Amino acid sequence: MARVAIVTGGTRGIGAAISKALKAAGYSVAANYAGNDQAAAEFTAETGIPTYKWSVADYDACAAGIARVEADLGPIEVLVNNAGITRDAMFHRMTPQQWKEVIDTNLTGVFNMTHPLWTGMRDRKFGRIITISSINGQKGQAGQANYSAAKAGDLGFTKALAQEGARAGITVNAICPGYIATEMVMAVPEKVRDSIIAQIPVGRLGEVEEIARCVVFLASDDAGFITGSTISANGGQLFV
Ligand code: NDP
C-alpha cells in the first residue's frame, strides 16, 4: 500500500511542487493550507490531491486535522513541514505581533504538526520528518530577525529529534533552500531580482522542483541512514 504523506502549505509554491512530486513517486498525499480556498481548489482540480484547511500555528487544530487525514487516507508516515510566512521589518520597527506570528507558524507550527504524529511513528517503527528551513536560518538576514530565528530553531529541533527518533526508525531532516523562483521572488522588480541572482554562484534562481526532489529522496527508504542532517539547496550561495 502507498505510504501516506502530508505536506503543510502544500497547495502553493514550493509546497505544491513537493505534493506533486510525492504523488508522482507513489505516495498518497494530503496537502494542508491555511486560508486561500481558491488556490487550494485549483490545486486539487489540477492534481487530484485532497486538501485540508487548518493553521499549523494551532496545536488542537493540527491534532484534529491529522486525525481527519488519517481517517481518510491511513496512518501518516511522511510529514513535510513546509508551511511558512514572512513578516519582515528592521528590528527597530518590528512589532511583537510580527515576531509572534512568524515564530508561531514557522517554529511552533513544526512542533504542532510533529508532536501528534510522533507516537504513531514510534509505534510503527517508521517515520520521515522533513522540515523546510531556509538559507536565512543558516546565515541570518537583516529585516528578518523573526524569520531567521524561527528557521534556525527548526534546525535545532531537527538535530535534537533525530537523536530521539533514530532507534525507532524515524529520520528527521531539514532542507535549507536559497532563493527559489516562487511567485513572491518573481514578483520583485527585475533589477532587484538581478541583484539577488548576482549573489548566486550558479547564476540563477532555484526551481521549486529542485527542492521537491530533495524531499522525495529524504522520504524514501533509500535515505534511512540520513538523519539530523541539513541539505543546503542554494546554488552555492552559502557553504555550511
Ligand atoms: P508560499 O507563500 O508560496 O506558500 C505558503 C504555503 O503555506 C501556502 O500553501 C499557505 O497556505 C501555507 N501556510 C501559510 N501559513 C500557514 C499556516 N499557519 N498553516 C497552514 N498553512 C500555512 O511559500 P513558499 O513556497 O515561498 O515557501 C514554502 C516554504 O519554503 C516556507 O517555509 C518558506 O519559509 C521556505 N522558503 C522559501 C524560499 C523561497 O525562495 N520562496 C526560500 C527559503 C525557504 P494558503 O495558500 O492558505 O495561504
mmCIF file of C-alpha atoms and ligand atoms in Angstrom:
data_model
loop_
_atom_site.group_PDB
_atom_site.id
_atom_site.type_symbol
_atom_site.label_atom_id
_atom_site.label_comp_id
_atom_site.label_asym_id
_atom_site.label_seq_id
_atom_site.Cartn_x
_atom_site.Cartn_y
_atom_site.Cartn_z
ATOM 1 C CA MET A 1 0.000 0.000 0.000
ATOM 2 C CA ALA A 2 1.143 3.537 -0.732
ATOM 3 C CA ARG A 3 2.717 5.378 2.170
ATOM 4 C CA VAL A 4 0.740 8.404 3.313
ATOM 5 C CA ALA A 5 2.452 11.803 3.242
ATOM 6 C CA ILE A 6 1.217 15.169 4.449
ATOM 7 C CA VAL A 7 2.659 18.455 3.217
ATOM 8 C CA THR A 8 1.856 21.580 5.221
ATOM 9 C CA GLY A 9 1.372 24.597 2.996
ATOM 10 C CA GLY A 10 1.178 22.012 0.262
ATOM 11 C CA THR A 11 -1.094 23.885 -2.127
ATOM 12 C CA ARG A 12 1.138 26.720 -3.349
ATOM 13 C CA GLY A 13 4.772 27.491 -4.164
ATOM 14 C CA ILE A 14 7.407 25.032 -3.011
ATOM 15 C CA GLY A 15 4.825 23.011 -1.078
ATOM 16 C CA ALA A 16 2.708 22.414 -4.173
ATOM 17 C CA ALA A 17 5.770 21.109 -6.027
ATOM 18 C CA ILE A 18 6.537 18.813 -3.076
ATOM 19 C CA SER A 19 2.963 17.475 -3.003
ATOM 20 C CA LYS A 20 3.052 16.758 -6.742
ATOM 21 C CA ALA A 21 6.490 15.117 -6.616
ATOM 22 C CA LEU A 22 5.473 12.853 -3.717
ATOM 23 C CA LYS A 23 2.329 11.847 -5.588
ATOM 24 C CA ALA A 24 4.384 11.099 -8.709
ATOM 25 C CA ALA A 25 6.686 8.959 -6.529
ATOM 26 C CA GLY A 26 3.712 6.842 -5.454
ATOM 27 C CA TYR A 27 2.691 8.382 -2.121
ATOM 28 C CA SER A 28 -0.869 9.007 -1.074
ATOM 29 C CA VAL A 29 -0.632 12.754 -0.412
ATOM 30 C CA ALA A 30 -2.657 15.198 1.690
ATOM 31 C CA ALA A 31 -1.953 18.914 1.260
ATOM 32 C CA ASN A 32 -2.700 21.246 4.142
ATOM 33 C CA TYR A 33 -3.217 25.016 3.756
ATOM 34 C CA ALA A 34 -4.251 27.978 5.900
ATOM 35 C CA GLY A 35 -6.856 30.131 4.181
ATOM 36 C CA ASN A 36 -6.540 30.528 0.420
ATOM 37 C CA ASP A 37 -9.505 28.346 -0.587
ATOM 38 C CA GLN A 38 -9.328 29.332 -4.247
ATOM 39 C CA ALA A 39 -5.691 28.272 -4.624
ATOM 40 C CA ALA A 40 -6.486 25.025 -2.807
ATOM 41 C CA ALA A 41 -9.471 24.274 -5.080
ATOM 42 C CA GLU A 42 -7.394 24.973 -8.199
ATOM 43 C CA PHE A 43 -4.610 22.777 -6.836
ATOM 44 C CA THR A 44 -6.977 19.839 -6.269
ATOM 45 C CA ALA A 45 -8.578 20.316 -9.689
ATOM 46 C CA GLU A 46 -5.133 20.202 -11.305
ATOM 47 C CA THR A 47 -3.578 17.376 -9.271
ATOM 48 C CA GLY A 48 -6.356 15.328 -7.701
ATOM 49 C CA ILE A 49 -4.602 15.738 -4.348
ATOM 50 C CA PRO A 50 -7.043 16.334 -1.458
ATOM 51 C CA THR A 51 -6.560 19.482 0.618
ATOM 52 C CA TYR A 52 -7.205 20.093 4.309
ATOM 53 C CA LYS A 53 -7.566 23.538 5.848
ATOM 54 C CA TRP A 54 -6.184 24.435 9.253
ATOM 55 C CA SER A 55 -3.465 26.614 10.730
ATOM 56 C CA VAL A 56 -0.264 24.899 11.810
ATOM 57 C CA ALA A 57 0.011 27.603 14.472
ATOM 58 C CA ASP A 58 -2.899 25.982 16.369
ATOM 59 C CA TYR A 59 -1.983 22.733 18.187
ATOM 60 C CA ASP A 60 -5.547 21.488 18.652
ATOM 61 C CA ALA A 61 -6.362 22.213 15.004
ATOM 62 C CA CYS A 62 -3.276 20.211 13.950
ATOM 63 C CA ALA A 63 -4.268 17.235 16.125
ATOM 64 C CA ALA A 64 -7.834 17.306 14.772
ATOM 65 C CA GLY A 65 -6.676 17.824 11.166
ATOM 66 C CA ILE A 66 -4.203 14.967 11.378
ATOM 67 C CA ALA A 67 -6.945 12.690 12.757
ATOM 68 C CA ARG A 68 -9.136 13.663 9.787
ATOM 69 C CA VAL A 69 -6.385 12.914 7.253
ATOM 70 C CA GLU A 70 -5.595 9.573 8.910
ATOM 71 C CA ALA A 71 -9.280 8.600 8.893
ATOM 72 C CA ASP A 72 -9.394 9.365 5.155
ATOM 73 C CA LEU A 73 -6.024 8.025 3.979
ATOM 74 C CA GLY A 74 -4.456 5.902 6.740
ATOM 75 C CA PRO A 75 -1.541 6.437 9.147
ATOM 76 C CA ILE A 76 0.759 9.289 8.129
ATOM 77 C CA GLU A 77 4.315 8.076 7.610
ATOM 78 C CA VAL A 78 5.866 11.158 5.989
ATOM 79 C CA LEU A 79 5.469 14.683 7.360
ATOM 80 C CA VAL A 80 6.777 17.626 5.361
ATOM 81 C CA ASN A 81 6.789 20.790 7.458
ATOM 82 C CA ASN A 82 6.741 23.340 4.652
ATOM 83 C CA ALA A 83 4.193 25.991 5.734
ATOM 84 C CA GLY A 84 5.941 29.285 6.351
ATOM 85 C CA ILE A 85 5.319 33.012 6.384
ATOM 86 C CA THR A 86 7.339 36.212 6.478
ATOM 87 C CA ARG A 87 6.578 39.403 8.384
ATOM 88 C CA ASP A 88 9.731 41.343 7.529
ATOM 89 C CA ALA A 89 10.804 44.525 9.304
ATOM 90 C CA MET A 90 14.048 46.001 10.527
ATOM 91 C CA PHE A 91 14.285 45.134 14.210
ATOM 92 C CA HIS A 92 13.740 48.685 15.491
ATOM 93 C CA ARG A 93 10.386 48.647 13.708
ATOM 94 C CA MET A 94 9.423 45.009 14.307
ATOM 95 C CA THR A 95 6.267 44.638 16.378
ATOM 96 C CA PRO A 96 5.674 41.884 18.948
ATOM 97 C CA GLN A 97 2.858 40.746 16.639
ATOM 98 C CA GLN A 98 5.244 40.327 13.680
ATOM 99 C CA TRP A 99 7.623 38.379 15.905
ATOM 100 C CA LYS A 100 4.876 36.153 17.306
ATOM 101 C CA GLU A 101 3.156 35.332 14.013
ATOM 102 C CA VAL A 102 6.381 34.135 12.421
ATOM 103 C CA ILE A 103 7.519 32.112 15.451
ATOM 104 C CA ASP A 104 4.035 30.601 15.883
ATOM 105 C CA THR A 105 3.867 29.447 12.250
ATOM 106 C CA ASN A 106 7.461 28.705 11.256
ATOM 107 C CA LEU A 107 8.748 27.186 14.519
ATOM 108 C CA THR A 108 5.869 26.266 16.838
ATOM 109 C CA GLY A 109 3.957 25.043 13.780
ATOM 110 C CA VAL A 110 6.652 22.427 13.285
ATOM 111 C CA PHE A 111 6.182 21.237 16.883
ATOM 112 C CA ASN A 112 2.395 21.315 16.496
ATOM 113 C CA MET A 113 2.475 19.045 13.445
ATOM 114 C CA THR A 114 5.235 16.688 14.559
ATOM 115 C CA HIS A 115 4.071 16.068 18.125
ATOM 116 C CA PRO A 116 0.663 14.474 17.351
ATOM 117 C CA LEU A 117 2.323 12.174 14.779
ATOM 118 C CA TRP A 118 5.328 11.134 16.831
ATOM 119 C CA THR A 119 3.799 8.364 18.962
ATOM 120 C CA GLY A 120 2.253 6.615 15.944
ATOM 121 C CA MET A 121 5.541 6.741 14.058
ATOM 122 C CA ARG A 122 7.380 5.329 17.097
ATOM 123 C CA ASP A 123 4.842 2.521 17.465
ATOM 124 C CA ARG A 124 5.078 1.618 13.759
ATOM 125 C CA LYS A 125 8.893 1.934 13.818
ATOM 126 C CA PHE A 126 8.931 4.101 10.717
ATOM 127 C CA GLY A 127 8.690 7.803 10.033
ATOM 128 C CA ARG A 128 10.079 10.618 7.954
ATOM 129 C CA ILE A 129 10.030 14.195 9.235
ATOM 130 C CA ILE A 130 11.322 16.744 6.717
ATOM 131 C CA THR A 131 11.285 20.435 7.564
ATOM 132 C CA ILE A 132 11.789 23.239 5.058
ATOM 133 C CA SER A 133 14.024 25.741 6.815
ATOM 134 C CA SER A 134 15.901 28.459 4.888
ATOM 135 C CA ILE A 135 19.321 29.806 3.979
ATOM 136 C CA ASN A 136 18.334 32.774 6.134
ATOM 137 C CA GLY A 137 18.088 30.484 9.158
ATOM 138 C CA GLN A 138 21.696 29.476 8.498
ATOM 139 C CA LYS A 139 23.242 32.879 7.810
ATOM 140 C CA GLY A 140 20.740 35.380 9.242
ATOM 141 C CA GLN A 141 19.155 38.161 7.201
ATOM 142 C CA ALA A 142 18.657 41.840 8.021
ATOM 143 C CA GLY A 143 14.954 42.615 8.296
ATOM 144 C CA GLN A 144 14.205 39.013 9.251
ATOM 145 C CA ALA A 145 15.179 38.597 12.923
ATOM 146 C CA ASN A 146 11.867 36.765 13.458
ATOM 147 C CA TYR A 147 12.165 34.544 10.355
ATOM 148 C CA SER A 148 15.878 33.795 10.826
ATOM 149 C CA ALA A 149 15.288 32.872 14.491
ATOM 150 C CA ALA A 150 12.406 30.549 13.618
ATOM 151 C CA LYS A 151 14.245 28.875 10.754
ATOM 152 C CA ALA A 152 17.416 28.416 12.851
ATOM 153 C CA GLY A 153 15.168 26.961 15.568
ATOM 154 C CA ASP A 154 13.869 24.430 13.051
ATOM 155 C CA LEU A 155 17.429 23.193 12.552
ATOM 156 C CA GLY A 156 17.980 22.729 16.308
ATOM 157 C CA PHE A 157 14.653 20.916 16.555
ATOM 158 C CA THR A 158 15.692 18.628 13.689
ATOM 159 C CA LYS A 159 19.022 17.696 15.275
ATOM 160 C CA ALA A 160 17.525 17.034 18.713
ATOM 161 C CA LEU A 161 14.598 14.982 17.442
ATOM 162 C CA ALA A 162 16.807 12.967 15.091
ATOM 163 C CA GLN A 163 18.554 11.607 18.180
ATOM 164 C CA GLU A 164 15.239 10.596 19.741
ATOM 165 C CA GLY A 165 13.864 9.024 16.568
ATOM 166 C CA ALA A 166 16.923 7.086 15.425
ATOM 167 C CA ARG A 167 16.219 3.858 17.316
ATOM 168 C CA ALA A 168 12.561 3.983 16.311
ATOM 169 C CA GLY A 169 13.211 4.088 12.571
ATOM 170 C CA ILE A 170 12.228 7.738 12.308
ATOM 171 C CA THR A 171 14.532 10.068 10.386
ATOM 172 C CA VAL A 172 14.351 13.812 10.952
ATOM 173 C CA ASN A 173 15.999 16.118 8.419
ATOM 174 C CA ALA A 174 15.858 19.677 7.144
ATOM 175 C CA ILE A 175 16.273 21.373 3.796
ATOM 176 C CA CYS A 176 17.534 24.938 3.542
ATOM 177 C CA PRO A 177 16.516 26.436 0.200
ATOM 178 C CA GLY A 178 18.231 29.524 -1.093
ATOM 179 C CA TYR A 179 16.336 31.853 -3.422
ATOM 180 C CA ILE A 180 13.705 29.905 -5.327
ATOM 181 C CA ALA A 181 11.675 31.140 -8.316
ATOM 182 C CA THR A 182 8.358 31.296 -6.461
ATOM 183 C CA GLU A 183 5.635 33.857 -7.199
ATOM 184 C CA MET A 184 6.968 36.037 -4.385
ATOM 185 C CA VAL A 185 10.511 36.175 -5.754
ATOM 186 C CA MET A 186 9.333 36.547 -9.368
ATOM 187 C CA ALA A 187 7.103 39.479 -8.327
ATOM 188 C CA VAL A 188 10.001 41.679 -7.186
ATOM 189 C CA PRO A 189 11.245 44.266 -9.713
ATOM 190 C CA GLU A 190 13.618 42.834 -12.312
ATOM 191 C CA LYS A 191 16.505 44.990 -11.042
ATOM 192 C CA VAL A 192 16.157 43.602 -7.520
ATOM 193 C CA ARG A 193 15.872 40.082 -8.898
ATOM 194 C CA ASP A 194 19.048 40.592 -10.915
ATOM 195 C CA SER A 195 20.879 41.746 -7.786
ATOM 196 C CA ILE A 196 19.713 38.593 -5.973
ATOM 197 C CA ILE A 197 20.852 36.383 -8.845
ATOM 198 C CA ALA A 198 24.234 38.124 -8.863
ATOM 199 C CA GLN A 199 24.842 36.668 -5.363
ATOM 200 C CA ILE A 200 24.170 33.091 -6.504
ATOM 201 C CA PRO A 201 27.272 31.375 -7.932
ATOM 202 C CA VAL A 202 25.296 29.093 -10.280
ATOM 203 C CA GLY A 203 23.822 32.267 -11.802
ATOM 204 C CA ARG A 204 20.116 31.544 -11.479
ATOM 205 C CA LEU A 205 17.270 31.100 -9.017
ATOM 206 C CA GLY A 206 16.389 27.614 -7.824
ATOM 207 C CA GLU A 207 13.313 25.834 -9.179
ATOM 208 C CA VAL A 208 10.593 24.556 -6.840
ATOM 209 C CA GLU A 209 11.068 21.073 -8.312
ATOM 210 C CA GLU A 210 14.711 21.106 -7.164
ATOM 211 C CA ILE A 211 13.538 21.375 -3.551
ATOM 212 C CA ALA A 212 10.804 18.801 -4.139
ATOM 213 C CA ARG A 213 13.351 16.269 -5.387
ATOM 214 C CA CYS A 214 15.358 16.659 -2.147
ATOM 215 C CA VAL A 215 12.178 15.895 -0.188
ATOM 216 C CA VAL A 216 11.370 12.802 -2.250
ATOM 217 C CA PHE A 217 14.876 11.493 -1.626
ATOM 218 C CA LEU A 218 14.784 12.114 2.138
ATOM 219 C CA ALA A 219 11.333 10.491 2.339
ATOM 220 C CA SER A 220 12.477 7.333 0.561
ATOM 221 C CA ASP A 221 13.543 4.075 2.189
ATOM 222 C CA ASP A 222 16.934 4.637 0.485
ATOM 223 C CA ALA A 223 17.588 7.605 2.800
ATOM 224 C CA GLY A 224 17.247 5.579 6.017
ATOM 225 C CA PHE A 225 20.857 6.254 7.107
ATOM 226 C CA ILE A 226 20.454 10.034 6.813
ATOM 227 C CA THR A 227 19.106 11.740 9.911
ATOM 228 C CA GLY A 228 19.720 15.007 11.726
ATOM 229 C CA SER A 229 21.115 16.449 8.518
ATOM 230 C CA THR A 230 20.515 19.635 6.590
ATOM 231 C CA ILE A 231 20.537 19.727 2.800
ATOM 232 C CA SER A 232 21.521 23.185 1.583
ATOM 233 C CA ALA A 233 19.998 23.791 -1.854
ATOM 234 C CA ASN A 234 21.133 27.317 -2.598
ATOM 235 C CA GLY A 235 23.156 27.364 -5.809
ATOM 236 C CA GLY A 236 26.402 27.781 -3.894
ATOM 237 C CA GLN A 237 25.347 30.997 -2.147
ATOM 238 C CA LEU A 238 26.376 29.687 1.277
ATOM 239 C CA PHE A 239 28.583 26.781 2.292
ATOM 240 C CA VAL A 240 27.969 25.399 5.774
HETATM 241 P P1 NDP B 1 4.131 30.388 -0.305
HETATM 242 O O1 NDP B 1 3.842 31.682 0.366
HETATM 243 O O2 NDP B 1 4.160 30.315 -1.797
HETATM 244 O O3 NDP B 1 3.082 29.273 0.212
HETATM 245 C C1 NDP B 1 2.923 29.112 1.577
HETATM 246 C C2 NDP B 1 2.024 27.932 1.854
HETATM 247 O O4 NDP B 1 1.962 27.783 3.274
HETATM 248 C C3 NDP B 1 0.597 28.173 1.376
HETATM 249 O O5 NDP B 1 0.023 26.930 0.990
HETATM 250 C C4 NDP B 1 -0.092 28.698 2.643
HETATM 251 O O6 NDP B 1 -1.484 28.456 2.686
HETATM 252 C C5 NDP B 1 0.620 27.865 3.692
HETATM 253 N N1 NDP B 1 0.554 28.455 5.034
HETATM 254 C C6 NDP B 1 0.962 29.661 5.468
HETATM 255 N N2 NDP B 1 0.693 29.813 6.787
HETATM 256 C C7 NDP B 1 0.108 28.647 7.185
HETATM 257 C C8 NDP B 1 -0.429 28.169 8.408
HETATM 258 N N3 NDP B 1 -0.413 28.910 9.537
HETATM 259 N N4 NDP B 1 -0.977 26.934 8.446
HETATM 260 C C9 NDP B 1 -1.017 26.140 7.341
HETATM 261 N N5 NDP B 1 -0.537 26.547 6.155
HETATM 262 C C10 NDP B 1 0.021 27.774 6.079
HETATM 263 O O7 NDP B 1 5.520 29.849 0.324
HETATM 264 P P2 NDP B 1 6.883 29.388 -0.390
HETATM 265 O O8 NDP B 1 6.600 28.279 -1.327
HETATM 266 O O9 NDP B 1 7.631 30.561 -0.860
HETATM 267 O O10 NDP B 1 7.685 28.811 0.882
HETATM 268 C C11 NDP B 1 7.493 27.492 1.359
HETATM 269 C C12 NDP B 1 8.493 27.237 2.481
HETATM 270 O O11 NDP B 1 9.808 27.380 1.984
HETATM 271 C C13 NDP B 1 8.357 28.215 3.649
HETATM 272 O O12 NDP B 1 8.588 27.545 4.860
HETATM 273 C C14 NDP B 1 9.454 29.223 3.370
HETATM 274 O O13 NDP B 1 9.874 29.847 4.542
HETATM 275 C C15 NDP B 1 10.518 28.315 2.780
HETATM 276 N N6 NDP B 1 11.499 29.004 1.927
HETATM 277 C C16 NDP B 1 11.112 29.643 0.775
HETATM 278 C C17 NDP B 1 12.041 30.260 -0.048
HETATM 279 C C18 NDP B 1 11.666 30.926 -1.333
HETATM 280 O O14 NDP B 1 12.562 31.403 -2.063
HETATM 281 N N7 NDP B 1 10.393 31.000 -1.686
HETATM 282 C C19 NDP B 1 13.459 30.252 0.318
HETATM 283 C C20 NDP B 1 13.765 29.556 1.536
HETATM 284 C C21 NDP B 1 12.806 28.945 2.298
HETATM 285 P P3 NDP B 1 -2.533 29.471 1.948
HETATM 286 O O15 NDP B 1 -2.411 29.179 0.469
HETATM 287 O O16 NDP B 1 -3.845 29.087 2.511
HETATM 288 O O17 NDP B 1 -2.080 30.856 2.297
#
